[in-house]
GROMACS .gro file of C-alpha atoms in nm:
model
  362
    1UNK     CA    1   8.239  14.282  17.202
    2UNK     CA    2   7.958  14.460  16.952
    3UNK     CA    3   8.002  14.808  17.229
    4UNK     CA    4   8.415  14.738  17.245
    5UNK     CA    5   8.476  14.755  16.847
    6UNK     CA    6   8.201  15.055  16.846
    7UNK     CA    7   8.391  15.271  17.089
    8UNK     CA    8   8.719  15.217  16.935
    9UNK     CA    9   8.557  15.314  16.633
   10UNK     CA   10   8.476  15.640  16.771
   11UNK     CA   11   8.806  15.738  16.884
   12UNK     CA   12   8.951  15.634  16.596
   13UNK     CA   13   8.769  15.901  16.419
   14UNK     CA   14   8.819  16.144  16.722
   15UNK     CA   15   9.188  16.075  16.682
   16UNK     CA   16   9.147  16.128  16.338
   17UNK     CA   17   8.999  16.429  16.324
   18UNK     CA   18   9.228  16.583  16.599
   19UNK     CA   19   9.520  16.495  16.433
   20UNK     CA   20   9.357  16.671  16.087
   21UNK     CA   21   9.352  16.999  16.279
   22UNK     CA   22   9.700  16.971  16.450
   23UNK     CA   23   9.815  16.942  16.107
   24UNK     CA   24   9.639  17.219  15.967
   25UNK     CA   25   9.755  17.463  16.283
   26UNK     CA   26  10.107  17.324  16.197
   27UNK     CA   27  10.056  17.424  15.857
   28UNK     CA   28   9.947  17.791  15.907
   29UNK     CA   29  10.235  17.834  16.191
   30UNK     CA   30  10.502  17.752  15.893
   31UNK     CA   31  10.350  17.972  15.708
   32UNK     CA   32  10.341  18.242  15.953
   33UNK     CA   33  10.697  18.222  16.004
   34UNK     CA   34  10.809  18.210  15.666
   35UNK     CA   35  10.590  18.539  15.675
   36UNK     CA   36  10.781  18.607  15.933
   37UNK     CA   37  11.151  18.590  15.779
   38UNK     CA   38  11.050  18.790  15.474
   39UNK     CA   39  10.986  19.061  15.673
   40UNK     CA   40  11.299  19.002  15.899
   41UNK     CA   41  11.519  18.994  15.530
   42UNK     CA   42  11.313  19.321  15.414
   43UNK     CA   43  11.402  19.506  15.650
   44UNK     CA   44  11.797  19.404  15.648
   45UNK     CA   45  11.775  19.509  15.280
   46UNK     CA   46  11.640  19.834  15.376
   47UNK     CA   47  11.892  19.912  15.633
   48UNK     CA   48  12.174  19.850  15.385
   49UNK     CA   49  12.014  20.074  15.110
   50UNK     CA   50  12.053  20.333  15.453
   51UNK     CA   51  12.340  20.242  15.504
   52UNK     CA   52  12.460  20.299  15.142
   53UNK     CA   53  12.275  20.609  15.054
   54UNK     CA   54  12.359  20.781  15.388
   55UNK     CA   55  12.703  20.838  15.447
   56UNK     CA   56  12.637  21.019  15.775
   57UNK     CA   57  12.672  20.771  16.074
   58UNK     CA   58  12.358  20.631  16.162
   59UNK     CA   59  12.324  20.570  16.563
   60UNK     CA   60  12.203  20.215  16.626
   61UNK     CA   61  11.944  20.306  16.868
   62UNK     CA   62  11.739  20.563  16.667
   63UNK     CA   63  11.795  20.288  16.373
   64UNK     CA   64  11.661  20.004  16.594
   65UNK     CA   65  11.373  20.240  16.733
   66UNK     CA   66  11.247  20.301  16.331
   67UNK     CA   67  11.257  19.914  16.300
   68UNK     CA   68  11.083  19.830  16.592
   69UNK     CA   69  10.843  20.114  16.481
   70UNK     CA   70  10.793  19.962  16.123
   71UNK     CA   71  10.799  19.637  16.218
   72UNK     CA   72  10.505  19.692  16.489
   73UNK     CA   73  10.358  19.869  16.197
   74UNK     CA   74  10.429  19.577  15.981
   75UNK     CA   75  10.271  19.329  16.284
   76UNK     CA   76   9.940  19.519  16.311
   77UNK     CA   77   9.925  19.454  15.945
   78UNK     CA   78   9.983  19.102  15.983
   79UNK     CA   79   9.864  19.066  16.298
   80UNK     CA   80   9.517  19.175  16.088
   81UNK     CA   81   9.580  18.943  15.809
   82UNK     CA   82   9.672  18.675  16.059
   83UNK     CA   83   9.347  18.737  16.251
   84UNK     CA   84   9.123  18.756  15.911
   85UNK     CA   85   9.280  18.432  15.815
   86UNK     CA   86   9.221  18.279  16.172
   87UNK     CA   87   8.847  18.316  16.119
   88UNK     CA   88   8.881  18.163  15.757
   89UNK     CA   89   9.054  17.910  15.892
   90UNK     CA   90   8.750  17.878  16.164
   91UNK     CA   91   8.499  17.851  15.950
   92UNK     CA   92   8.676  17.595  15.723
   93UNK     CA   93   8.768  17.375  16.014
   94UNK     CA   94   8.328  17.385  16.131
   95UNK     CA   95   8.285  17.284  15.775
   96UNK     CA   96   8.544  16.988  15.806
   97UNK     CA   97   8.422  16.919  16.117
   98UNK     CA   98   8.032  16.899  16.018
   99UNK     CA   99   8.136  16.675  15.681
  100UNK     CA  100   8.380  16.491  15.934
  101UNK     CA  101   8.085  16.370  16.172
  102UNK     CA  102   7.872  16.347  15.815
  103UNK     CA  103   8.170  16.099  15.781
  104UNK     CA  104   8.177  15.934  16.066
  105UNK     CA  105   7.806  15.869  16.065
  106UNK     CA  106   7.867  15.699  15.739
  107UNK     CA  107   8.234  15.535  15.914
  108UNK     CA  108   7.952  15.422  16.180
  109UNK     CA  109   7.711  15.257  15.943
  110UNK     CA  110   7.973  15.056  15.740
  111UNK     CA  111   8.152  14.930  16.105
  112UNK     CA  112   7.788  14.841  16.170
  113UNK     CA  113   7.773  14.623  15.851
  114UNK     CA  114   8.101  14.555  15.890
  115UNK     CA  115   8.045  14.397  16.242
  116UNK     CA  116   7.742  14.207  16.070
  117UNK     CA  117   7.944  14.033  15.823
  118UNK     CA  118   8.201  13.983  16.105
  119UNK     CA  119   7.979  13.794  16.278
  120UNK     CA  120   7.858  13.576  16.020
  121UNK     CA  121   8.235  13.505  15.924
  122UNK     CA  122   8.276  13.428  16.350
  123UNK     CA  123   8.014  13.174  16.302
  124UNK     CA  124   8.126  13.050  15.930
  125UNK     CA  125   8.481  13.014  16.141
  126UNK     CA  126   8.355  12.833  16.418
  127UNK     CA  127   8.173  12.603  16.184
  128UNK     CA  128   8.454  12.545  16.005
  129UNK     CA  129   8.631  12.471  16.322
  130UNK     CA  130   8.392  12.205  16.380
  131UNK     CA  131   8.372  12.066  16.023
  132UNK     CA  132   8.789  12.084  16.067
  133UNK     CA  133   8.753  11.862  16.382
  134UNK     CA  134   8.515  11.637  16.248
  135UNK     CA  135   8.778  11.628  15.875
  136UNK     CA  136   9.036  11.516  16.132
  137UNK     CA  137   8.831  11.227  16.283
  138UNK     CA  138   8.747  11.111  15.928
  139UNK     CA  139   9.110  11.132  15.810
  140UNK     CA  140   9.190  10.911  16.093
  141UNK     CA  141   8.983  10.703  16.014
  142UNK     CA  142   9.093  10.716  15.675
  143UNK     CA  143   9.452  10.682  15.815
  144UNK     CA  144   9.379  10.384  15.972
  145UNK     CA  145   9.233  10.226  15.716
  146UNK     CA  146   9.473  10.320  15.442
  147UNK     CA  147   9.731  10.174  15.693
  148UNK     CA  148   9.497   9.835  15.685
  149UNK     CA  149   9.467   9.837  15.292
  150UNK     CA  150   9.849   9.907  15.288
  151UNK     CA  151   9.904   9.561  15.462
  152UNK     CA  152   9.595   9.412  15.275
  153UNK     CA  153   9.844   9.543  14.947
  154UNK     CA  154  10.139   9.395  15.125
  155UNK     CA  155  10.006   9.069  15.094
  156UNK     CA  156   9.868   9.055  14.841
  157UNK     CA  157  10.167   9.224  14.679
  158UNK     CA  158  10.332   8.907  14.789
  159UNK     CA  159  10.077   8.619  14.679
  160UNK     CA  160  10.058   8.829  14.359
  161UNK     CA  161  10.446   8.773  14.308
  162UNK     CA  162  10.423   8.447  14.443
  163UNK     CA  163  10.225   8.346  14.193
  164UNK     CA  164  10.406   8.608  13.927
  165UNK     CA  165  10.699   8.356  14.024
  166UNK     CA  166  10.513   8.018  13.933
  167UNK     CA  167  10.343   8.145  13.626
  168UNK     CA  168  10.667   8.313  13.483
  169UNK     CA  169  10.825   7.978  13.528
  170UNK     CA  170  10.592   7.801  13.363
  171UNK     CA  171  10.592   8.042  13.055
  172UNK     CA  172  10.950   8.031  13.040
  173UNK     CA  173  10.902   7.604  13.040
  174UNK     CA  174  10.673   7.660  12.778
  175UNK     CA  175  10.839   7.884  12.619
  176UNK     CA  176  11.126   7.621  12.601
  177UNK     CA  177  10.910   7.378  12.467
  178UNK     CA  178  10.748   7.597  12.166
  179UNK     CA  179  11.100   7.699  12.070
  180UNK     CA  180  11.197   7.350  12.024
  181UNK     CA  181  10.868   7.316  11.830
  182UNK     CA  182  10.966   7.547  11.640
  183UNK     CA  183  11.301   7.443  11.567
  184UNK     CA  184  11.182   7.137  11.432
  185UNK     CA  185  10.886   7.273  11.223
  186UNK     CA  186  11.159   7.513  11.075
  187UNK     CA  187  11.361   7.222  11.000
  188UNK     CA  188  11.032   7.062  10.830
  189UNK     CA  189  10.940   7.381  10.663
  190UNK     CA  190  11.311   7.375  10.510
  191UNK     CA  191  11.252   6.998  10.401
  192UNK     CA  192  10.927   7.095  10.278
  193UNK     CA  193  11.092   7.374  10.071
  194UNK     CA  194  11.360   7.181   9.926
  195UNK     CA  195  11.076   6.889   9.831
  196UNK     CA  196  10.827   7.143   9.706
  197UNK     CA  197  11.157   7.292   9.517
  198UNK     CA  198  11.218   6.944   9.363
  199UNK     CA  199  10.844   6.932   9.333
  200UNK     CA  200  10.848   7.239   9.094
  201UNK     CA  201  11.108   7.142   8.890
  202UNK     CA  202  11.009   6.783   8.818
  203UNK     CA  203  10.676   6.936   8.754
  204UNK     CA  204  10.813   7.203   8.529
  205UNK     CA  205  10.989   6.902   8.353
  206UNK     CA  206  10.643   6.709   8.366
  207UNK     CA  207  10.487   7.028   8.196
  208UNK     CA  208  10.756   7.046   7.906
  209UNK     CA  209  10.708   6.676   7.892
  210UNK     CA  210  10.325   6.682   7.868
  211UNK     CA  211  10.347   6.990   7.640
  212UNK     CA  212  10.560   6.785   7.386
  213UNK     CA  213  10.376   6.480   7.406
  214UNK     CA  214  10.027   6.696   7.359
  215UNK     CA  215  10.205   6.878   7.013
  216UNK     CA  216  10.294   6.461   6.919
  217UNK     CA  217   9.903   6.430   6.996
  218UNK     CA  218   9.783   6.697   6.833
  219UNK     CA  219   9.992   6.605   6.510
  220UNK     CA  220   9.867   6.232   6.580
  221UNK     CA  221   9.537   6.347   6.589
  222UNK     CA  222   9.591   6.543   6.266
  223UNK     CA  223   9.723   6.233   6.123
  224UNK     CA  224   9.423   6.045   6.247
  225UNK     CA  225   9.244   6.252   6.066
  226UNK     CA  226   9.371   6.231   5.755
  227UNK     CA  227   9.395   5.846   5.776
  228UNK     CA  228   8.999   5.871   5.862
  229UNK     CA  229   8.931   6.066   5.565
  230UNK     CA  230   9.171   5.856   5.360
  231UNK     CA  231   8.976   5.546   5.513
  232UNK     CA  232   8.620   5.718   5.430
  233UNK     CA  233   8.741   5.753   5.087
  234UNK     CA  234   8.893   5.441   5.066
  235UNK     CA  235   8.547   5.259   5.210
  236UNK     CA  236   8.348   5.477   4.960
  237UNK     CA  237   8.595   5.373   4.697
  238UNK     CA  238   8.522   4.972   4.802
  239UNK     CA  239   8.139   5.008   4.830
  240UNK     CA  240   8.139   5.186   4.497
  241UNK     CA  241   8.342   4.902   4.339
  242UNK     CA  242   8.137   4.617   4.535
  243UNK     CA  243   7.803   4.791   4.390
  244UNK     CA  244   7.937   4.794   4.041
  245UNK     CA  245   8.086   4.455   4.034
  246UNK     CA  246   7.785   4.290   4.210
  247UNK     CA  247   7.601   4.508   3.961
  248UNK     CA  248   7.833   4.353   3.689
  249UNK     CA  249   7.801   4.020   3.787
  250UNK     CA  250   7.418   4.070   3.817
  251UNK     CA  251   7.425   4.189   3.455
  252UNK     CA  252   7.656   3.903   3.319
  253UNK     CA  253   7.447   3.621   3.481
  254UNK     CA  254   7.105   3.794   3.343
  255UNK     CA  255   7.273   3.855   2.972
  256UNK     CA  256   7.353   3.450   2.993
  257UNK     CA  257   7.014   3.370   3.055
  258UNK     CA  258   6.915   3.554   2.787
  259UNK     CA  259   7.178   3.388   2.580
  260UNK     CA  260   7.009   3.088   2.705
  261UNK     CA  261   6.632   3.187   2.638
  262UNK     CA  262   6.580   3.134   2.988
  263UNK     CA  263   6.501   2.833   2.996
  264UNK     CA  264   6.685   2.769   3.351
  265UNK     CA  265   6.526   2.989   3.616
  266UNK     CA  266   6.739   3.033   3.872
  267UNK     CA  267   6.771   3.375   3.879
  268UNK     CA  268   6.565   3.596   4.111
  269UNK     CA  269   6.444   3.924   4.050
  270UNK     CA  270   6.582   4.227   4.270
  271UNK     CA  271   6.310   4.415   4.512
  272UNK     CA  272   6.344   4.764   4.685
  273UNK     CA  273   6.248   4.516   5.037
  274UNK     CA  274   6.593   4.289   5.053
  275UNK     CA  275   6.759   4.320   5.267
  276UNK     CA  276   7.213   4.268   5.251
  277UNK     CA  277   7.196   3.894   5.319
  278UNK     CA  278   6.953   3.823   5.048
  279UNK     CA  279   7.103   4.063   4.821
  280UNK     CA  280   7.448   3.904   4.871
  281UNK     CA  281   7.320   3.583   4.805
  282UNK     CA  282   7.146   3.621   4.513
  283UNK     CA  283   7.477   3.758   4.385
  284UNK     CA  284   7.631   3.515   4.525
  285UNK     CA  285   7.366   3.259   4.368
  286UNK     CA  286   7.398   3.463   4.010
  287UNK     CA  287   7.763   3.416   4.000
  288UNK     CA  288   7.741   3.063   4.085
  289UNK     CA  289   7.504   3.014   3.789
  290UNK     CA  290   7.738   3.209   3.560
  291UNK     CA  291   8.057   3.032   3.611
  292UNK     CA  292   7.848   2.638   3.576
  293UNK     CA  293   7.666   2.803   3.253
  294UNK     CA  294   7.998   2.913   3.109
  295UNK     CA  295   8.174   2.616   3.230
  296UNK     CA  296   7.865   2.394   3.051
  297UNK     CA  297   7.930   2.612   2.743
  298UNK     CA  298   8.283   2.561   2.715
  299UNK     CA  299   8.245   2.167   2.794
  300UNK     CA  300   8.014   2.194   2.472
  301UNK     CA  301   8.232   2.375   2.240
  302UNK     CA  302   8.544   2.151   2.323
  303UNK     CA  303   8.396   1.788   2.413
  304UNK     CA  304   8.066   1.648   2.321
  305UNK     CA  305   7.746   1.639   2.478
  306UNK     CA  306   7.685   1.380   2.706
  307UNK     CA  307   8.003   1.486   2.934
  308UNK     CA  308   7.892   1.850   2.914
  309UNK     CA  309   7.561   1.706   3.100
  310UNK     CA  310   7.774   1.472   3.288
  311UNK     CA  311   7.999   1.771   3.382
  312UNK     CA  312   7.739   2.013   3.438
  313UNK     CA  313   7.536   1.745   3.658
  314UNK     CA  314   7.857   1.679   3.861
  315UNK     CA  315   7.953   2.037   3.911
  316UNK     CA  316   7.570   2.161   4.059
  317UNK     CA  317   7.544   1.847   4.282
  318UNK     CA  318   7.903   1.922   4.441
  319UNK     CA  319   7.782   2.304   4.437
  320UNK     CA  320   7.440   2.179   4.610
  321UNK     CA  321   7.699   2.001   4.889
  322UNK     CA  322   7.853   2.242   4.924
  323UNK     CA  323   7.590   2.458   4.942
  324UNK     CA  324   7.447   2.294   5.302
  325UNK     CA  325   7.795   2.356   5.488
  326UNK     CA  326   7.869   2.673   5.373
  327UNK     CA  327   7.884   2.968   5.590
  328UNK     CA  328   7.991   3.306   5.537
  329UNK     CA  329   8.072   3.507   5.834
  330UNK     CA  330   7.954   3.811   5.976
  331UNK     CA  331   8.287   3.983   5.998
  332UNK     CA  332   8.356   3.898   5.615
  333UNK     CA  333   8.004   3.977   5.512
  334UNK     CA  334   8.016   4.322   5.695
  335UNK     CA  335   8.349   4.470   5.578
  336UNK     CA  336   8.275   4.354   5.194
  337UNK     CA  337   7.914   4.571   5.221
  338UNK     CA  338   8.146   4.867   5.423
  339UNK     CA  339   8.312   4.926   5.080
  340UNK     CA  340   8.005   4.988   4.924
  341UNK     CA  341   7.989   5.335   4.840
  342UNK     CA  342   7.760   5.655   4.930
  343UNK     CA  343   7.587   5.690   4.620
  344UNK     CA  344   7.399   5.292   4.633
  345UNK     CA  345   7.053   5.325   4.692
  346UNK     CA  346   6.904   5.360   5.072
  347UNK     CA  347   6.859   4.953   5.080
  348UNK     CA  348   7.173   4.882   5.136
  349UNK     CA  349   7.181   5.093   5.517
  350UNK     CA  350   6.916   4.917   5.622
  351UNK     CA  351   7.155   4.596   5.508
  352UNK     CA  352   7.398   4.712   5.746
  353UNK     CA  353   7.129   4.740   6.053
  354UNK     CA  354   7.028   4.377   5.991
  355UNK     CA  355   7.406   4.240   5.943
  356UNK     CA  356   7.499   4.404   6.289
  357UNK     CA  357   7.198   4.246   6.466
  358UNK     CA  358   7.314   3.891   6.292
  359UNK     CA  359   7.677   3.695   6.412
  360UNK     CA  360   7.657   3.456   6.074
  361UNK     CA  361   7.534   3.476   5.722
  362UNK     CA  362   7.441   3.174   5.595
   0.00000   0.00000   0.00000
């Protein structure tokens, strides 16, 4: 095959080359006749400038015989030109002809290299003939099991709707079953909002309500406080007047003992220690004193003396009876020392802590 494609290499460039000169002789024969024809149209142009400046009658034959004489003259020239150009031509065609096979030597070389890289592209083709064949197994293969996964997909295709079927059912029961859920919690949530609405407003009313009655508390508390500064002054006012009349009476009973000389002595001396009960009772006890002295001393002015003593007798015995079931309670006791006021000495607070300890006086 290598010795087939080499020959018809060859004769390619044979052909070639043959067909280079036949083209080249063609050439210089066209140009030879066109040579050829000038001449032929000279020499009509010089037989009518003859013909024109001669006016004698020109025989043919002696015309013809000058032509034929100038135009052999006229082919020896060219024949000579023709002859030097022939051997031109010669030479040039050796010239092609030694670059042609220069040529073809090279032609040679690259159908050699070409015939290489033929033959690795015969055996690249024939492996890819095999790797085709063995593309076409595998694809029917492939075929065969695409064909098995397509009824695989069938049916699965069918469980798949199948079950699409059940599950769409039981959405659209559910479905059902949340709408009427909702339904109902929409008809809650609108109960809701018309409670919450009556909510508001009886809370808004509540607010207005609670508002007003905390202004009434506020001006009751301002009230409250007034009456509890009225009712400090008031108490201050009481325990100011209970200290100056017990002070009073303390004074009256001791001026009527010294009236009397004091002789009777009944009367007991006040002390920093007392406390309220004994402090209330000696006033108590000093008062007592003072109304049976003045009662003895008016008895004596009016009447005479033995019912005075009589008198007097008869009033301290029923004033010693007395005496044993009397009782004074703690609630009395307590609000009488209360009106004492702030400027009494520091005995009469401590007093106050023994009266609350105590539930009688006696």
């Amino acid at each position: 095959m290598n010795h087939s494609t080499s020959e018809k290499g060859e004769e390619d460039v044979s052909e070639t080359s043959s067909t280079l000169d036949g083209v080249k002789v063609k050439e210089e024969f066209s140009r030879l006749s066109e040579v050829l024809q000038e001449t032929n149209r000279n020499l009509s142009i010089f037989e009518f400038l003859l013909s024109n400046r001669i006016n004698v009658p020109v025989d043919s034959n002696y015309v013809k015989s000058i032509l034929t004489t100038v135009k052999e003259s006229n082919d020896n020239d060219e024949t000579n030109k023709l002859n030097l150009e022939l051997e031109n031509m010669k030479s040039k065609l050796r010239i092609e002809k030694i670059r042609y096979r220069t040529e073809t030597s090279m032609i040679k070389k690259s159908l050699e290299i070409e015939r290489k890289s033929r033959l690795g592209l015969e055996k690249q083709l024939t492996n890819a003939h095999t790797r085709h064949k063995e593309y076409e197994t595998e694809l029917g293969d492939l075929r065969t099991g695409l064909e098995a996964l397509k009824s695989q997909l069938e049916t699965r295709e069918e469980t798949a709707r199948s079950l699409l079927s059940k599950d769409i059912d039981e959405l659209e029961a559910s479905l059902h079953a949340h709408r009427l859920k909702n339904s109902e919690t929409l008809d809650k949530h609108e109960r809701l909002k018309s409670k919450s609405k009556e909510l508001l407003k009886r809370l808004k009313r509540e607010r207005i309500l609670s508002k007003s009655k905390d202004r009434r508390i506020v001006v009751m508390r301002s009230a409250f406080e007034r009456l509890k500064c009225l009712s400090k002054a008031m108490e201050a006012d009481y325990r100011y007047i209970l200290l100056h009349l017990g002070g009073q009476i303390d004074l009256v009973a001791r001026l009527l003992n010294a009236y009397y000389d004091g002789s009777e002595k009944c009367l007991q001396k006040s002390s920093n220690d007392e406390d309220f009960i004994e402090w209330f009772a000696r006033i108590q006890a000093s008062a007592l004193w003072a109304q049976k002295q003045i009662v003895s001393s008016g008895i004596k002015n009016w009447t005479g003396k033995e019912d005075c003593v009589k008198e007097s007798t008869h009033i301290s015995l029923s004033h010693e009876e007395n005496e044993e079931d009397f009782r004074t309670p703690k609630n009395v006791v307590f609000d009488a020392v209360k009106q004492v006021s702030k400027d009494y000495p520091d005995k009469l607070n401590n007093l106050f802590a023994q009266v609350e300890t105590d539930d009688v006086v006696e």
